[in-house]
Amino acid sequence: MNKIGFGLVNLARHKTKEEQVVEPQFYDRFLLLMTLCLMCFGWIMVTSASMPVAEKLYNNEYYISIKHAVFIAISLISMTVVFMFRMEWWRKYNMHLLLVAIVLLVLVLLVGNTVNGSRRWLPLGIFNLQAAEVAKLFFFAFLAGYMVRQHEQLLENFKGFLKPLGVFTVLAVLLLQQPDLGTVIVMFVTTMALLFLAGARIWQFIALIGSGLMAVVSLILLEPYRLRRVTSFLDPWADPFGSGYQLTQSLMAYGRGDWAGLGLGNSIQKLDYLPEAHTDFIAAVIAEELGFVGLSILVVVLGVLVHRILRIGSKAMEKEEHYNGYFAYAIGIWVAFQVFVNIGASTGLLPTKGLTLPFISYGGSSLILFSIAMAVVLRIDYELRQKEDVELEVISEEGADYEHIT
């Protein structure tokens, strides 16, 4: 660095009084603010969408709202605790976390609760833990570690490409026993995206996509209920009171909402017409009450959130923090794809998959795990800022030494 460069560094060190008053940001406050706003908005919409069903099932129209508020409190505590964990911990124990995910998925099949024909929840007393949500986050933690450990092998031979797919297959088999095809698809898409970002060859992706499509088609054809979902998705009005009932009711909600909506709390479809109005189909209630404008604003906010996460991942990659970068990429892709699938299913763009709308839908496991994922992203950003501060201090000290010598 020349004398002019050191002079600029020293000039930056001698800040004005007004500049010194500004408190340095140690994490992405805007990302945290968006997350908290989405949680609050989700609570409002869950309250609105769940009142009729809560009155019917629990004789208390605020029962589900109160329970969701408890989930938010647990999520905030979880975020705070997880934020304290250094990313080195995730890097060191990602294999152990994968084993925990596998054990949880096995336990679900052995002692899990069955709801609507699916065995997906582990009873924990306070709430039921959906093991698939834990499996997604822990699998992504493992996948990021694999990308770092085996990066050269991944690029050089097909064996390195197949190893993470073998792990994914084990998880997929356990998930399909529940059954939970939606989670399998989310994990598959995220795995493909990360492998692409890691630099895997194009022909490998063509083979992977082809085999994945064949597997999905086979799974649909083997299970009559999945085939009914696909056929009802293509033409829900062919059987509006049978296989197409849920989607037709959702489409009615979108139609009633028009541009500006009926107003908060004025949804008609939530009055025991639209099943799962406060969970999988909460986007339809938002569209009915807040209209196209309200739902569009929500989608934009979620899009900005995902962009912020991916930008942190890109920044980590630039600083050669590859594990942190891949992990942030995985979380961003996970959030984005799940938003796409949830809203796509409620609008008839995609078959019904039973996936929650991140930070919005009712569900303790989903909300807590997405909150933990956001804590990981905030921690990545925090460590990046710390690293930048150290680098700036080193440059400043070098500049001061140079001035002292000259």
Coordinates of C-alpha atoms in Angstrom, one line a residue:
M1 CA 0.0 0.0 0.0
N2 CA 1.4 3.4 -0.9
K3 CA 1.6 6.5 1.2
I4 CA -1.7 8.0 -0.2
G5 CA -3.5 4.7 0.7
F6 CA -2.2 4.9 4.3
G7 CA -3.2 8.5 4.4
L8 CA -6.8 7.6 3.5
V9 CA -6.9 4.9 6.1
N10 CA -5.7 7.4 8.8
L11 CA -8.2 9.9 7.6
A12 CA -10.9 7.3 8.1
R13 CA -9.7 6.7 11.6
H14 CA -10.1 10.4 12.6
K15 CA -13.9 10.5 12.5
T16 CA -15.9 13.6 13.3
K17 CA -17.9 13.7 16.5
E18 CA -21.2 13.1 14.6
E19 CA -19.7 9.9 13.0
Q20 CA -18.4 8.6 16.3
V21 CA -21.9 8.8 17.8
V22 CA -23.2 6.3 15.2
E23 CA -23.3 2.9 16.8
P24 CA -21.6 0.1 14.7
Q25 CA -23.9 -2.7 13.5
F26 CA -22.8 -6.1 14.6
Y27 CA -25.4 -8.0 12.7
D28 CA -28.0 -7.4 9.9
R29 CA -30.6 -5.4 11.8
F30 CA -32.8 -5.1 8.7
L31 CA -32.9 -8.9 8.3
L32 CA -33.9 -9.3 12.0
L33 CA -36.5 -6.6 11.7
M34 CA -38.1 -8.3 8.6
T35 CA -38.1 -11.6 10.4
L36 CA -39.9 -10.1 13.5
C37 CA -42.4 -8.2 11.3
L38 CA -43.2 -11.5 9.4
M39 CA -43.8 -13.2 12.7
C40 CA -46.1 -10.5 14.0
F41 CA -48.0 -10.4 10.7
G42 CA -48.3 -14.2 10.8
W43 CA -49.7 -14.1 14.3
I44 CA -52.4 -11.6 13.2
M45 CA -53.4 -13.7 10.2
V46 CA -53.3 -16.9 12.2
T47 CA -55.6 -15.3 14.7
S48 CA -58.0 -14.2 12.0
A49 CA -58.0 -17.5 10.1
S50 CA -58.2 -19.8 13.1
M51 CA -61.0 -18.2 15.2
P52 CA -63.9 -20.2 13.7
V53 CA -62.1 -23.6 13.9
A54 CA -60.8 -22.8 17.4
E55 CA -64.3 -21.9 18.6
K56 CA -65.5 -25.2 17.1
L57 CA -62.8 -27.5 18.5
Y58 CA -61.8 -25.8 21.8
N59 CA -64.8 -23.6 22.6
N60 CA -62.3 -20.7 22.7
E61 CA -61.9 -18.6 19.6
Y62 CA -58.4 -17.4 20.7
Y63 CA -57.0 -20.8 21.7
I64 CA -54.9 -21.3 18.5
S65 CA -53.9 -17.6 18.6
I66 CA -52.6 -17.9 22.1
K67 CA -50.8 -21.1 21.3
H68 CA -49.2 -19.5 18.3
A69 CA -48.0 -16.6 20.5
V70 CA -46.3 -19.2 22.8
F71 CA -44.6 -20.6 19.7
I72 CA -43.4 -17.1 18.8
A73 CA -42.0 -16.7 22.3
I74 CA -40.2 -20.1 22.0
S75 CA -38.9 -19.1 18.6
L76 CA -37.4 -15.9 19.9
I77 CA -35.7 -17.7 22.7
S78 CA -34.4 -20.3 20.3
M79 CA -33.1 -17.6 18.0
T80 CA -31.2 -15.9 20.9
V81 CA -29.7 -19.2 22.1
V82 CA -28.7 -20.4 18.6
F83 CA -27.2 -17.0 17.8
M84 CA -24.6 -17.6 20.6
F85 CA -23.3 -20.7 18.8
R86 CA -20.2 -20.0 16.7
M87 CA -20.4 -21.2 13.1
E88 CA -17.4 -23.4 13.9
W89 CA -19.7 -25.5 16.1
W90 CA -22.0 -26.1 13.1
R91 CA -19.1 -27.0 11.0
K92 CA -17.6 -29.3 13.6
Y93 CA -20.8 -31.2 14.5
N94 CA -22.7 -31.3 11.1
M95 CA -22.2 -35.1 10.9
H96 CA -23.6 -35.5 14.4
L97 CA -26.6 -33.3 13.5
L98 CA -27.3 -35.5 10.5
L99 CA -27.4 -38.6 12.7
V100 CA -29.8 -36.7 15.1
A101 CA -32.0 -36.0 12.1
I102 CA -32.0 -39.7 11.1
V103 CA -32.8 -40.9 14.7
L104 CA -35.7 -38.4 14.9
L105 CA -37.2 -39.7 11.6
V106 CA -36.9 -43.2 12.9
L107 CA -38.5 -42.3 16.2
V108 CA -41.4 -40.7 14.4
L109 CA -42.2 -44.0 12.6
L110 CA -42.0 -45.9 15.9
V111 CA -43.7 -43.6 18.5
G112 CA -45.0 -40.6 16.5
N113 CA -48.5 -39.3 16.5
T114 CA -50.8 -39.8 13.5
V115 CA -52.8 -36.9 12.2
N116 CA -54.9 -37.1 9.0
G117 CA -53.3 -40.4 8.0
S118 CA -49.7 -39.1 8.4
R119 CA -47.3 -40.0 11.1
R120 CA -45.1 -37.0 11.3
W121 CA -45.1 -35.6 14.9
L122 CA -43.1 -36.6 18.0
P123 CA -45.1 -35.7 21.2
L124 CA -43.0 -33.5 23.5
G125 CA -45.7 -32.5 26.0
I126 CA -45.7 -28.8 25.3
F127 CA -46.1 -29.3 21.6
N128 CA -45.6 -31.9 18.9
L129 CA -42.3 -31.7 17.1
Q130 CA -42.4 -32.3 13.3
A131 CA -39.1 -34.2 12.8
A132 CA -39.1 -33.4 9.1
E133 CA -38.5 -29.7 9.8
V134 CA -35.5 -30.6 12.0
A135 CA -34.2 -33.0 9.3
K136 CA -34.2 -30.2 6.7
L137 CA -32.1 -27.8 8.7
F138 CA -29.6 -30.5 9.9
F139 CA -29.3 -32.0 6.4
F140 CA -28.5 -28.6 5.0
A141 CA -25.8 -28.2 7.7
F142 CA -24.3 -31.5 6.7
L143 CA -24.6 -30.7 3.0
A144 CA -22.7 -27.4 3.4
G145 CA -19.9 -29.3 5.3
Y146 CA -19.7 -32.0 2.6
M147 CA -19.3 -29.3 -0.1
V148 CA -16.3 -27.9 1.8
R149 CA -14.7 -31.3 2.6
Q150 CA -15.2 -33.0 -0.7
H151 CA -15.2 -30.0 -3.1
E152 CA -12.4 -31.4 -5.3
Q153 CA -13.9 -34.9 -5.4
L154 CA -17.3 -33.3 -6.3
L155 CA -15.8 -31.6 -9.3
E156 CA -13.5 -34.4 -10.5
N157 CA -15.6 -37.6 -10.4
F158 CA -19.2 -38.8 -10.3
K159 CA -18.6 -40.6 -7.0
G160 CA -18.3 -37.3 -5.2
F161 CA -21.6 -36.2 -6.8
L162 CA -23.4 -39.4 -5.7
K163 CA -22.4 -39.4 -2.0
P164 CA -24.7 -36.6 -0.8
L165 CA -27.4 -38.1 -3.0
G166 CA -27.0 -41.3 -1.1
V167 CA -27.5 -39.5 2.2
F168 CA -30.5 -37.7 0.7
T169 CA -31.9 -41.1 -0.4
V170 CA -31.8 -42.5 3.2
L171 CA -33.7 -39.4 4.5
A172 CA -36.1 -39.5 1.6
V173 CA -37.0 -43.2 2.3
L174 CA -37.7 -42.4 6.0
L175 CA -39.8 -39.3 5.1
L176 CA -41.8 -41.2 2.5
Q177 CA -42.8 -43.7 5.2
Q178 CA -44.6 -40.9 7.1
P179 CA -45.5 -40.0 4.2
D180 CA -44.1 -36.6 3.5
L181 CA -43.4 -36.1 -0.2
G182 CA -43.4 -32.3 0.1
T183 CA -40.3 -32.3 2.4
V184 CA -38.5 -34.7 0.1
I185 CA -39.1 -32.4 -2.9
V186 CA -37.8 -29.3 -0.9
M187 CA -34.7 -31.2 0.2
F188 CA -34.1 -32.5 -3.4
V189 CA -34.4 -29.0 -5.0
T190 CA -32.1 -27.5 -2.4
T191 CA -29.6 -30.3 -2.8
M192 CA -29.6 -29.8 -6.6
A193 CA -29.2 -26.0 -6.2
L194 CA -26.2 -26.4 -3.8
L195 CA -24.5 -28.9 -6.1
F196 CA -24.9 -26.5 -9.0
L197 CA -23.4 -23.7 -6.9
A198 CA -20.5 -25.9 -5.9
G199 CA -19.7 -26.4 -9.6
A200 CA -20.9 -29.9 -10.4
R201 CA -21.0 -30.7 -14.1
I202 CA -24.1 -30.1 -16.3
W203 CA -24.5 -33.7 -17.5
Q204 CA -24.7 -34.8 -13.9
F205 CA -27.6 -32.5 -13.3
I206 CA -29.4 -33.7 -16.4
A207 CA -29.1 -37.3 -15.1
L208 CA -30.2 -36.2 -11.6
I209 CA -33.2 -34.2 -12.8
G210 CA -34.3 -37.1 -15.1
S211 CA -34.0 -39.7 -12.3
G212 CA -35.7 -37.3 -9.9
L213 CA -38.7 -36.8 -12.2
M214 CA -39.0 -40.5 -12.8
A215 CA -39.0 -41.1 -9.1
V216 CA -41.6 -38.5 -8.4
V217 CA -43.9 -39.8 -11.2
S218 CA -43.5 -43.3 -9.8
L219 CA -44.4 -42.2 -6.3
I220 CA -47.5 -40.4 -7.6
L221 CA -48.6 -43.5 -9.6
L222 CA -48.0 -45.9 -6.7
E223 CA -50.2 -44.0 -4.2
P224 CA -53.9 -43.4 -5.3
Y225 CA -54.2 -40.3 -3.0
R226 CA -51.3 -38.6 -4.6
L227 CA -52.7 -39.4 -8.1
R228 CA -56.0 -37.8 -7.0
R229 CA -54.2 -34.7 -5.8
V230 CA -52.5 -34.3 -9.2
T231 CA -55.7 -34.9 -11.1
S232 CA -57.7 -32.5 -8.9
F233 CA -54.9 -29.9 -9.2
L234 CA -55.2 -30.1 -13.0
D235 CA -59.0 -29.7 -13.0
P236 CA -60.4 -29.1 -9.4
W237 CA -63.8 -28.2 -10.8
A238 CA -64.3 -31.7 -12.1
D239 CA -65.0 -32.9 -8.5
P240 CA -65.5 -29.6 -6.5
F241 CA -67.0 -31.5 -3.5
G242 CA -64.5 -34.3 -3.5
S243 CA -60.8 -34.4 -4.5
G244 CA -61.0 -30.8 -5.7
Y245 CA -62.8 -29.4 -2.7
Q246 CA -59.9 -27.7 -0.9
L247 CA -58.5 -26.1 -4.0
T248 CA -61.8 -24.8 -5.3
Q249 CA -62.5 -23.2 -1.9
S250 CA -59.1 -21.7 -2.0
L251 CA -59.7 -20.3 -5.4
M252 CA -63.0 -18.8 -4.2
A253 CA -61.1 -17.0 -1.5
Y254 CA -58.7 -15.5 -4.0
G255 CA -61.6 -14.5 -6.2
R256 CA -63.5 -12.8 -3.3
G257 CA -60.4 -10.9 -2.3
D258 CA -60.1 -9.1 -5.6
W259 CA -57.6 -6.2 -5.5
A260 CA -58.1 -4.7 -2.0
G261 CA -59.7 -7.6 -0.1
L262 CA -62.7 -7.8 2.1
G263 CA -60.9 -6.4 5.1
L264 CA -59.0 -8.0 8.0
G265 CA -61.2 -10.6 9.8
N266 CA -63.9 -10.6 7.1
S267 CA -62.9 -13.8 5.3
I268 CA -65.9 -16.0 4.4
Q269 CA -63.9 -19.1 3.4
K270 CA -62.4 -19.5 6.9
L271 CA -65.9 -20.1 8.3
D272 CA -65.4 -23.9 8.0
Y273 CA -65.4 -23.9 4.2
L274 CA -61.7 -23.9 3.6
P275 CA -59.8 -26.8 5.4
E276 CA -56.5 -25.9 7.0
A277 CA -57.2 -22.2 6.6
H278 CA -54.7 -21.2 9.3
T279 CA -51.9 -23.6 8.2
D280 CA -51.3 -24.8 4.7
F281 CA -53.8 -22.4 3.0
I282 CA -53.3 -19.3 5.0
A283 CA -52.2 -17.5 1.8
A284 CA -55.8 -17.9 0.5
V285 CA -57.1 -16.2 3.7
I286 CA -54.6 -13.4 3.3
A287 CA -55.6 -12.9 -0.3
E288 CA -59.3 -12.8 0.6
E289 CA -58.9 -10.4 3.5
L290 CA -56.1 -8.1 2.2
G291 CA -56.5 -8.7 -1.6
F292 CA -54.0 -9.1 -4.3
V293 CA -52.2 -6.0 -3.1
G294 CA -51.8 -7.3 0.5
L295 CA -50.5 -10.7 -0.7
S296 CA -48.2 -9.1 -3.2
I297 CA -46.6 -7.0 -0.5
L298 CA -46.1 -10.1 1.6
V299 CA -44.4 -11.9 -1.3
V300 CA -42.2 -8.9 -1.9
V301 CA -41.1 -8.8 1.7
L302 CA -40.3 -12.6 1.6
G303 CA -38.4 -12.0 -1.6
V304 CA -36.3 -9.2 0.0
L305 CA -35.7 -11.6 3.0
V306 CA -34.4 -14.3 0.7
H307 CA -32.3 -11.8 -1.3
R308 CA -30.7 -10.6 2.0
I309 CA -29.9 -14.2 3.0
L310 CA -28.4 -15.1 -0.4
R311 CA -26.4 -11.8 -0.3
I312 CA -24.9 -12.8 3.1
G313 CA -24.1 -16.2 1.6
S314 CA -22.4 -14.5 -1.4
K315 CA -20.4 -12.3 1.0
A316 CA -19.3 -15.3 3.0
M317 CA -18.0 -17.0 -0.2
E318 CA -16.1 -13.8 -1.2
K319 CA -14.4 -13.9 2.3
E320 CA -13.6 -17.6 1.7
E321 CA -15.9 -18.7 4.5
H322 CA -17.2 -21.5 2.3
Y323 CA -19.1 -23.5 4.9
N324 CA -21.0 -20.4 6.0
G325 CA -21.7 -19.4 2.4
Y326 CA -23.1 -22.8 1.4
F327 CA -25.2 -23.0 4.6
A328 CA -26.7 -19.5 4.0
Y329 CA -27.4 -20.4 0.4
A330 CA -29.2 -23.6 1.5
I331 CA -31.4 -21.6 4.0
G332 CA -32.2 -19.0 1.4
I333 CA -33.2 -21.6 -1.3
W334 CA -35.2 -23.5 1.3
V335 CA -37.2 -20.4 2.3
A336 CA -37.7 -19.3 -1.3
F337 CA -38.8 -22.7 -2.6
Q338 CA -41.2 -23.3 0.3
V339 CA -42.8 -20.0 -0.2
F340 CA -43.2 -20.8 -3.9
V341 CA -44.7 -24.2 -3.2
N342 CA -47.1 -23.0 -0.5
I343 CA -48.6 -20.1 -2.5
G344 CA -48.4 -22.1 -5.7
A345 CA -50.5 -24.9 -4.2
S346 CA -53.1 -22.5 -2.8
T347 CA -53.5 -20.8 -6.2
G348 CA -53.7 -24.1 -8.2
L349 CA -50.3 -23.6 -9.8
L350 CA -48.9 -26.7 -8.1
P351 CA -50.4 -29.8 -6.5
T352 CA -51.2 -29.6 -2.8
K353 CA -48.1 -30.5 -0.8
G354 CA -48.8 -29.7 2.8
L355 CA -46.0 -27.2 3.3
T356 CA -46.3 -24.2 5.6
L357 CA -45.8 -20.6 4.5
P358 CA -42.5 -19.6 6.3
F359 CA -43.0 -17.4 9.4
I360 CA -46.7 -17.0 8.6
S361 CA -48.6 -20.3 8.9
Y362 CA -49.6 -21.8 12.2
G363 CA -47.2 -24.6 13.4
G364 CA -44.7 -24.6 16.2
S365 CA -42.1 -26.9 14.5
S366 CA -42.0 -24.8 11.3
L367 CA -41.8 -21.5 13.1
I368 CA -39.1 -22.5 15.5
L369 CA -36.9 -24.2 12.9
F370 CA -37.2 -21.2 10.5
S371 CA -36.3 -18.9 13.4
I372 CA -33.3 -21.1 14.2
A373 CA -32.3 -20.9 10.5
M374 CA -32.5 -17.1 10.6
A375 CA -30.3 -17.1 13.8
V376 CA -27.7 -19.1 11.8
V377 CA -27.8 -16.5 9.0
L378 CA -27.5 -13.6 11.5
R379 CA -24.6 -15.4 13.1
I380 CA -22.9 -15.8 9.7
D381 CA -23.3 -12.1 9.1
Y382 CA -22.1 -11.2 12.6
E383 CA -18.9 -13.2 12.2
L384 CA -18.3 -11.7 8.7
R385 CA -18.6 -8.2 10.3
Q386 CA -16.2 -9.1 13.0
K387 CA -13.7 -10.4 10.4
E388 CA -14.0 -7.1 8.5
D389 CA -13.4 -5.1 11.7
V390 CA -10.2 -7.1 12.4
E391 CA -8.9 -6.6 8.9
L392 CA -9.6 -2.9 9.1
E393 CA -7.8 -2.6 12.4
V394 CA -4.8 -4.5 11.0
I395 CA -4.7 -2.1 8.0
S396 CA -5.0 0.9 10.3
E397 CA -2.2 -0.3 12.5
E398 CA 0.0 -0.8 9.5
G399 CA -0.8 2.7 8.3
A400 CA 0.1 4.1 11.7
D401 CA 3.4 2.2 11.7
Y402 CA 4.2 3.5 8.3
E403 CA 3.5 7.1 9.3
H404 CA 5.7 6.6 12.4
I405 CA 8.6 5.3 10.3
T406 CA 8.3 8.1 7.7

